[in-house]
Short mmCIF file of N, CA and C in Angstrom, two decimals:
data_model
loop_
_atom_site.label_atom_id
_atom_site.label_comp_id
_atom_site.label_asym_id
_atom_site.label_seq_id
_atom_site.Cartn_x
_atom_site.Cartn_y
_atom_site.Cartn_z
N MET A 28 -44.65 1.05 42.06
CA MET A 28 -44.72 1.86 40.68
C MET A 28 -43.60 0.56 39.17
N ARG A 29 -43.96 0.80 38.19
CA ARG A 29 -43.79 0.09 37.19
C ARG A 29 -42.72 2.03 36.00
N ARG A 30 -41.35 1.47 35.63
CA ARG A 30 -41.28 2.77 34.54
C ARG A 30 -42.08 2.29 34.11
N ARG A 31 -41.98 3.02 32.33
CA ARG A 31 -41.99 3.11 31.09
C ARG A 31 -40.97 2.65 30.26
N ARG A 32 -40.87 1.46 30.00
CA ARG A 32 -39.05 1.39 29.25
C ARG A 32 -39.45 1.09 27.26
N GLU A 33 -41.21 1.88 26.90
CA GLU A 33 -40.91 0.85 25.86
C GLU A 33 -39.74 1.78 24.41
N GLY A 34 -39.56 2.71 24.80
CA GLY A 34 -38.21 3.87 24.07
C GLY A 34 -37.55 3.21 24.13
N ALA A 35 -36.90 2.97 25.09
CA ALA A 35 -34.76 2.77 25.47
C ALA A 35 -34.19 1.71 24.33
N SER A 36 -35.14 0.77 23.62
CA SER A 36 -34.10 1.04 23.09
C SER A 36 -33.68 1.74 21.66
N ALA A 37 -34.35 2.43 21.39
CA ALA A 37 -34.86 2.92 20.29
C ALA A 37 -33.75 4.37 20.66
N ILE A 38 -33.56 4.57 21.15
CA ILE A 38 -32.73 5.85 22.97
C ILE A 38 -31.23 5.49 22.90
N GLU A 39 -31.27 3.99 22.71
CA GLU A 39 -29.59 3.33 23.75
C GLU A 39 -28.87 2.98 21.85
N ALA A 40 -29.96 3.09 20.45
CA ALA A 40 -29.66 2.60 19.23
C ALA A 40 -29.32 3.85 18.47
N ALA A 41 -30.01 4.94 19.07
CA ALA A 41 -29.65 5.70 18.12
C ALA A 41 -28.77 6.78 18.71
N LEU A 42 -27.72 6.73 20.30
CA LEU A 42 -26.54 6.81 20.72
C LEU A 42 -25.44 6.34 20.85
N ALA A 43 -25.56 4.87 19.77
CA ALA A 43 -24.49 3.93 19.94
C ALA A 43 -24.42 3.92 18.46
N LEU A 44 -25.54 3.55 17.82
CA LEU A 44 -25.42 4.10 16.52
C LEU A 44 -23.30 4.70 15.93
N PRO A 45 -24.08 5.63 16.15
CA PRO A 45 -22.64 7.23 15.29
C PRO A 45 -21.95 7.19 15.88
N VAL A 46 -21.16 6.44 16.61
CA VAL A 46 -19.90 5.69 17.55
C VAL A 46 -19.74 4.30 16.44
N LEU A 47 -20.23 4.51 16.61
CA LEU A 47 -20.46 2.60 15.50
C LEU A 47 -20.48 2.03 14.79
N LEU A 48 -20.37 3.66 13.92
CA LEU A 48 -20.35 4.13 12.43
C LEU A 48 -19.12 4.80 11.87
N VAL A 49 -18.34 5.18 12.62
CA VAL A 49 -17.40 6.44 12.67
C VAL A 49 -16.32 4.60 13.33
N LEU A 50 -16.31 3.92 13.86
CA LEU A 50 -15.23 3.15 14.63
C LEU A 50 -15.10 1.75 12.82
N LEU A 51 -16.36 1.81 12.61
CA LEU A 51 -15.61 0.47 11.69
C LEU A 51 -15.47 1.35 10.07
N PHE A 52 -16.32 3.08 9.53
CA PHE A 52 -15.37 3.53 8.93
C PHE A 52 -13.99 3.69 8.86
N ALA A 53 -12.95 3.57 10.48
CA ALA A 53 -12.08 3.63 10.79
C ALA A 53 -11.18 2.59 10.62
N ILE A 54 -12.13 1.35 10.96
CA ILE A 54 -11.68 0.24 10.50
C ILE A 54 -11.58 0.08 8.86
N LEU A 55 -12.13 0.67 8.15
CA LEU A 55 -11.54 0.46 6.24
C LEU A 55 -11.02 1.00 6.21
N ASP A 56 -10.96 2.55 6.59
CA ASP A 56 -10.17 3.18 5.98
C ASP A 56 -8.05 3.00 5.65
N TRP A 57 -8.64 2.27 7.73
CA TRP A 57 -6.89 2.03 7.73
C TRP A 57 -7.09 0.45 7.67
N SER A 58 -7.91 -0.61 6.71
CA SER A 58 -6.92 -1.50 6.26
C SER A 58 -7.45 -1.00 5.10
N TRP A 59 -7.70 -0.10 4.16
CA TRP A 59 -7.60 -0.21 2.95
C TRP A 59 -5.93 0.46 2.89
N TYR A 60 -5.49 1.66 3.91
CA TYR A 60 -4.50 2.23 3.94
C TYR A 60 -3.02 0.61 4.01
N LEU A 61 -3.06 -0.09 4.62
CA LEU A 61 -3.09 -1.49 5.09
C LEU A 61 -2.70 -1.93 3.19
N PHE A 62 -3.23 -2.00 3.05
CA PHE A 62 -3.26 -2.44 1.88
C PHE A 62 -2.63 -2.37 1.04
N GLU A 63 -2.80 -0.94 0.42
CA GLU A 63 -2.68 -0.35 -0.76
C GLU A 63 -0.80 -0.28 -0.24
N TRP A 64 -0.57 0.39 1.39
CA TRP A 64 0.56 0.86 1.34
C TRP A 64 1.50 -0.87 0.64
N LEU A 65 0.75 -1.89 1.50
CA LEU A 65 1.62 -3.09 1.06
C LEU A 65 1.92 -3.94 -0.06
N THR A 66 0.53 -3.49 -0.99
CA THR A 66 1.01 -2.83 -2.57
C THR A 66 2.53 -2.55 -3.19
N VAL A 67 2.08 -1.43 -1.84
CA VAL A 67 3.94 -0.78 -3.25
C VAL A 67 4.56 -1.09 -2.54
N VAL A 68 4.45 -1.43 -1.61
CA VAL A 68 5.78 -2.23 -1.22
C VAL A 68 6.42 -3.37 -2.09
N ARG A 69 5.28 -4.34 -1.60
CA ARG A 69 5.44 -5.77 -3.37
C ARG A 69 6.41 -5.79 -3.75
N SER A 70 5.09 -4.39 -4.75
CA SER A 70 5.88 -4.10 -5.87
C SER A 70 7.27 -3.66 -5.96
N ALA A 71 8.04 -3.19 -5.46
CA ALA A 71 9.01 -2.56 -4.76
C ALA A 71 9.99 -3.23 -4.96
N HIS A 72 9.56 -4.54 -4.28
CA HIS A 72 10.56 -5.53 -4.21
C HIS A 72 10.43 -6.37 -5.16
N ALA A 73 9.64 -6.70 -5.57
CA ALA A 73 9.50 -7.38 -7.34
C ALA A 73 10.14 -6.28 -7.92
N GLY A 74 10.17 -5.77 -8.13
CA GLY A 74 11.06 -5.27 -9.52
C GLY A 74 12.98 -5.32 -8.38
N VAL A 75 13.24 -5.39 -7.77
CA VAL A 75 14.65 -5.48 -6.92
C VAL A 75 14.86 -6.91 -7.52
N ARG A 76 14.08 -8.14 -7.11
CA ARG A 76 14.23 -9.04 -6.87
C ARG A 76 14.28 -9.54 -8.24
N LEU A 77 13.96 -8.89 -8.91
CA LEU A 77 13.91 -9.86 -10.67
C LEU A 77 15.19 -8.50 -10.86
N ALA A 78 15.44 -7.76 -10.85
CA ALA A 78 16.17 -6.66 -11.03
C ALA A 78 18.10 -7.28 -10.81
N VAL A 79 18.63 -7.26 -10.24
CA VAL A 79 19.17 -8.06 -9.31
C VAL A 79 20.39 -8.49 -9.87
N GLY A 80 19.95 -9.40 -10.38
CA GLY A 80 21.04 -10.77 -11.18
C GLY A 80 20.65 -10.47 -13.26
N VAL A 81 20.08 -9.38 -13.12
CA VAL A 81 20.54 -9.01 -14.55
C VAL A 81 21.42 -8.72 -14.37
N GLU A 82 22.11 -8.70 -15.91
CA GLU A 82 23.38 -8.34 -17.06
C GLU A 82 22.98 -6.80 -16.85
N ALA A 83 24.73 -5.80 -17.27
CA ALA A 83 24.24 -4.68 -17.44
C ALA A 83 23.32 -4.56 -18.74
N SER A 84 24.23 -5.54 -19.47
CA SER A 84 24.02 -5.17 -20.69
C SER A 84 22.07 -5.50 -20.96
N ALA A 85 21.35 -6.20 -20.18
CA ALA A 85 20.16 -6.05 -19.93
C ALA A 85 19.68 -4.91 -19.98
N ASP A 86 19.57 -4.38 -18.98
CA ASP A 86 19.59 -2.97 -17.66
C ASP A 86 18.33 -3.84 -17.61
N PRO A 87 19.32 -3.69 -16.51
CA PRO A 87 18.79 -3.54 -14.87
C PRO A 87 17.72 -2.83 -14.33
N GLU A 88 17.65 -1.23 -15.06
CA GLU A 88 16.50 -0.40 -14.86
C GLU A 88 15.35 -0.50 -14.93
N SER A 89 15.43 -1.07 -16.26
CA SER A 89 14.81 -1.27 -16.85
C SER A 89 13.38 -2.18 -17.16
N VAL A 90 14.29 -3.52 -16.03
CA VAL A 90 14.20 -4.56 -15.71
C VAL A 90 13.30 -3.99 -14.83
N ALA A 91 13.38 -4.05 -14.05
CA ALA A 91 13.20 -3.71 -12.26
C ALA A 91 11.78 -2.47 -12.80
N THR A 92 11.96 -1.26 -13.82
CA THR A 92 10.73 -0.85 -13.59
C THR A 92 9.81 -1.33 -14.38
N GLY A 93 9.48 -2.26 -15.09
CA GLY A 93 8.64 -3.47 -15.82
C GLY A 93 8.18 -3.57 -15.04
N ALA A 94 8.66 -4.60 -14.10
CA ALA A 94 8.85 -5.34 -13.31
C ALA A 94 7.74 -4.54 -12.02
N VAL A 95 7.89 -3.65 -11.35
CA VAL A 95 6.95 -2.72 -10.46
C VAL A 95 6.30 -2.86 -10.89
N GLU A 96 6.08 -2.35 -12.02
CA GLU A 96 4.54 -2.23 -13.15
C GLU A 96 4.13 -2.87 -13.34
N GLN A 97 4.24 -3.81 -13.52
CA GLN A 97 3.51 -5.15 -13.75
C GLN A 97 3.15 -5.77 -11.97
N ALA A 98 4.00 -5.56 -11.58
CA ALA A 98 3.29 -5.53 -9.67
C ALA A 98 1.97 -5.27 -9.31
N LEU A 99 1.97 -3.70 -10.01
CA LEU A 99 1.09 -2.60 -9.54
C LEU A 99 -0.11 -3.47 -10.45
N GLU A 100 0.23 -3.38 -11.50
CA GLU A 100 -1.40 -3.20 -12.42
C GLU A 100 -1.75 -4.34 -12.02
N ALA A 101 -0.56 -5.91 -11.74
CA ALA A 101 -1.71 -6.75 -11.36
C ALA A 101 -2.82 -6.59 -9.80
N TYR A 102 -2.05 -5.98 -8.84
CA TYR A 102 -2.32 -5.48 -7.70
C TYR A 102 -3.64 -4.42 -7.96
N GLY A 103 -4.27 -4.35 -8.58
CA GLY A 103 -5.21 -2.93 -9.52
C GLY A 103 -4.52 -1.76 -9.33
N ILE A 104 -3.75 -0.71 -9.21
CA ILE A 104 -3.16 0.01 -9.46
C ILE A 104 -2.07 0.42 -10.84
N PRO A 105 -3.06 1.61 -11.15
CA PRO A 105 -2.44 1.80 -12.61
C PRO A 105 -0.98 2.70 -12.89
N ALA A 106 0.01 1.46 -12.81
CA ALA A 106 1.13 1.73 -13.58
C ALA A 106 1.80 3.30 -13.38
N ASP A 107 0.85 3.93 -14.48
CA ASP A 107 0.60 5.14 -15.24
C ASP A 107 0.82 6.01 -14.11
N SER A 108 -0.23 6.10 -12.82
CA SER A 108 0.05 7.01 -11.04
C SER A 108 0.73 7.19 -10.97
N ALA A 109 1.77 5.98 -10.76
CA ALA A 109 3.04 5.68 -9.85
C ALA A 109 4.39 6.70 -10.12
N THR A 110 4.94 6.76 -9.61
CA THR A 110 6.82 7.17 -10.01
C THR A 110 7.42 5.77 -9.75
N ILE A 111 8.15 5.61 -10.31
CA ILE A 111 9.00 3.99 -9.53
C ILE A 111 10.80 5.75 -10.58
N ASP A 112 11.87 5.55 -8.79
CA ASP A 112 12.47 5.49 -10.17
C ASP A 112 13.44 4.40 -9.49
N VAL A 113 14.47 4.10 -10.71
CA VAL A 113 15.28 2.99 -10.11
C VAL A 113 16.80 3.35 -10.51
N VAL A 114 17.98 3.55 -9.72
CA VAL A 114 19.44 3.33 -10.04
C VAL A 114 19.92 2.56 -9.24
N LEU A 115 21.29 1.89 -10.31
CA LEU A 115 21.60 1.08 -10.13
C LEU A 115 23.68 1.97 -9.92
N ALA A 116 23.89 2.27 -8.59
CA ALA A 116 25.58 2.95 -8.60
C ALA A 116 25.71 1.65 -7.18
N GLU A 117 26.71 2.02 -7.68
CA GLU A 117 27.39 0.82 -7.14
C GLU A 117 27.80 0.49 -6.74
N ASP A 118 27.11 -1.33 -7.24
CA ASP A 118 26.42 -1.48 -7.26
C ASP A 118 25.56 -2.41 -6.42
N VAL A 119 24.65 -0.62 -6.08
CA VAL A 119 23.27 -1.14 -5.71
C VAL A 119 22.64 -0.84 -5.59
N LEU A 120 21.56 -1.76 -5.89
CA LEU A 120 20.31 -1.21 -7.01
C LEU A 120 19.71 -0.27 -5.84
N THR A 121 18.60 0.32 -6.31
CA THR A 121 17.86 1.28 -6.30
C THR A 121 16.51 1.07 -6.28
N VAL A 122 15.79 0.63 -5.61
CA VAL A 122 13.76 1.21 -5.89
C VAL A 122 13.46 2.01 -5.56
N ASP A 123 12.51 3.23 -6.10
CA ASP A 123 11.59 3.65 -5.39
C ASP A 123 10.51 3.56 -5.95
N VAL A 124 9.84 3.65 -5.41
CA VAL A 124 7.58 3.88 -5.61
C VAL A 124 7.42 4.65 -4.76
N ARG A 125 6.64 5.51 -5.01
CA ARG A 125 5.82 6.75 -4.68
C ARG A 125 4.44 6.57 -5.45
N VAL A 126 3.36 6.65 -4.93
CA VAL A 126 1.59 6.40 -5.91
C VAL A 126 0.97 7.21 -4.88
N ASP A 127 0.54 8.14 -5.29
CA ASP A 127 -0.88 8.43 -4.49
C ASP A 127 -1.88 8.03 -3.80
N PHE A 128 -2.10 8.42 -2.88
CA PHE A 128 -3.33 7.31 -2.58
C PHE A 128 -4.60 8.11 -2.11
N GLN A 129 -5.71 7.82 -2.22
CA GLN A 129 -7.50 8.28 -2.18
C GLN A 129 -7.75 7.16 -1.28
N ALA A 130 -7.96 7.62 0.33
CA ALA A 130 -8.97 7.32 1.38
C ALA A 130 -10.71 7.10 0.97
N LEU A 131 -10.49 6.15 1.30
CA LEU A 131 -11.46 5.73 0.47
C LEU A 131 -13.46 6.08 1.67
N VAL A 132 -13.54 7.06 2.52
CA VAL A 132 -14.03 7.18 4.03
C VAL A 132 -13.07 8.63 4.05
N GLY A 133 -12.37 8.33 4.49
CA GLY A 133 -11.91 9.80 5.19
C GLY A 133 -12.41 10.47 6.10
N VAL A 134 -12.38 9.24 6.75
CA VAL A 134 -12.50 9.25 8.65
C VAL A 134 -11.77 9.02 9.27
N ILE A 135 -10.40 9.47 9.25
CA ILE A 135 -8.46 9.53 10.04
C ILE A 135 -8.07 9.43 8.72
N PRO A 136 -7.27 10.25 9.39
CA PRO A 136 -5.78 11.60 8.54
C PRO A 136 -5.35 9.94 7.50
N THR A 137 -5.39 10.38 6.88
CA THR A 137 -3.72 9.58 5.87
C THR A 137 -3.29 10.30 5.06
N PRO A 138 -1.90 9.48 5.09
CA PRO A 138 -1.34 9.99 3.88
C PRO A 138 -1.37 9.94 2.52
N ASP A 139 -0.89 11.20 1.37
CA ASP A 139 -1.39 11.15 0.73
C ASP A 139 -0.97 10.34 -0.68
N GLN A 140 -0.43 10.41 0.13
CA GLN A 140 1.00 9.72 -1.39
C GLN A 140 1.55 8.57 -0.47
N LEU A 141 1.95 7.13 -1.31
CA LEU A 141 2.59 6.12 -0.41
C LEU A 141 3.67 5.28 -1.38
N HIS A 142 4.52 5.60 -0.49
CA HIS A 142 6.21 5.50 -0.90
C HIS A 142 6.39 3.90 0.25
N ALA A 143 7.64 3.84 -0.95
CA ALA A 143 8.09 2.11 -0.59
C ALA A 143 9.74 3.08 -1.18
N ARG A 144 11.22 2.24 -0.68
CA ARG A 144 12.06 1.88 -1.07
C ARG A 144 12.84 0.58 -1.06
N THR A 145 13.95 0.47 -2.07
CA THR A 145 14.49 -0.85 -1.51
C THR A 145 15.09 -0.34 -1.95
N GLU A 146 16.61 -1.29 -1.66
CA GLU A 146 18.01 -1.68 -1.86
C GLU A 146 18.28 -3.28 -2.32
N ALA A 147 19.11 -3.56 -2.89
CA ALA A 147 20.05 -4.85 -3.16
C ALA A 147 21.02 -4.80 -3.99
N ALA A 148 22.18 -5.88 -3.37
CA ALA A 148 23.38 -5.99 -4.04
C ALA A 148 23.20 -6.70 -5.00
N TRP A 149 23.40 -6.24 -6.27
CA TRP A 149 23.03 -5.68 -7.63
C TRP A 149 24.42 -6.49 -7.69
N TYR A 150 23.36 -8.60 -8.81
CA TYR A 150 25.28 -9.28 -8.66
C TYR A 150 25.94 -8.90 -10.20
N GLY A 151 24.75 -8.88 -11.15
CA GLY A 151 25.96 -8.78 -12.44
C GLY A 151 25.94 -10.38 -13.47
N GLY A 152 24.16 -10.58 -12.93
CA GLY A 152 24.31 -11.79 -14.23
C GLY A 152 23.98 -12.70 -13.19
N VAL A 153 24.70 -12.92 -12.26
CA VAL A 153 24.66 -14.61 -11.87
C VAL A 153 24.01 -15.43 -11.59
N PHE A 154 22.29 -14.91 -11.91
CA PHE A 154 21.83 -16.21 -11.46
C PHE A 154 20.71 -15.90 -13.65
N GLU A 155 21.58 -15.57 -13.92
CA GLU A 155 20.51 -16.07 -15.34
C GLU A 155 21.09 -16.67 -16.01
N GLY A 156 20.55 -18.37 -16.92
CA GLY A 156 19.99 -18.67 -17.54
C GLY A 156 20.24 -20.35 -15.75
N THR A 157 19.60 -19.67 -14.95
CA THR A 157 19.73 -20.55 -14.22
C THR A 157 18.59 -21.17 -14.30
#
């Protein structure tokens, strides 16, 4: 007895394709989320790194804000879509960055906003001129 197997491959592909597409789109969404999140973290770090060594007369808050905006723009995120809070209190510089996030496909749940907070000791002009 011989069995007919002419349509078996098409049926197997029709059953497996939706699962593979959902998996592919989930990987794309997760990768996009990680890329955007790391961009926000790197931007916050860039702001702190640049501002910890400037003197108080140079306004470390505006230096950090400018560095964060420049880093976000370099990665393709509009700086006007970000909320940047920079606080210098008791020789600690804190940079807090929040950016709205939109998933590529929306297959997996992701947060609506990305957040990064970085703190560093403010040295007040130690690194200027070097």
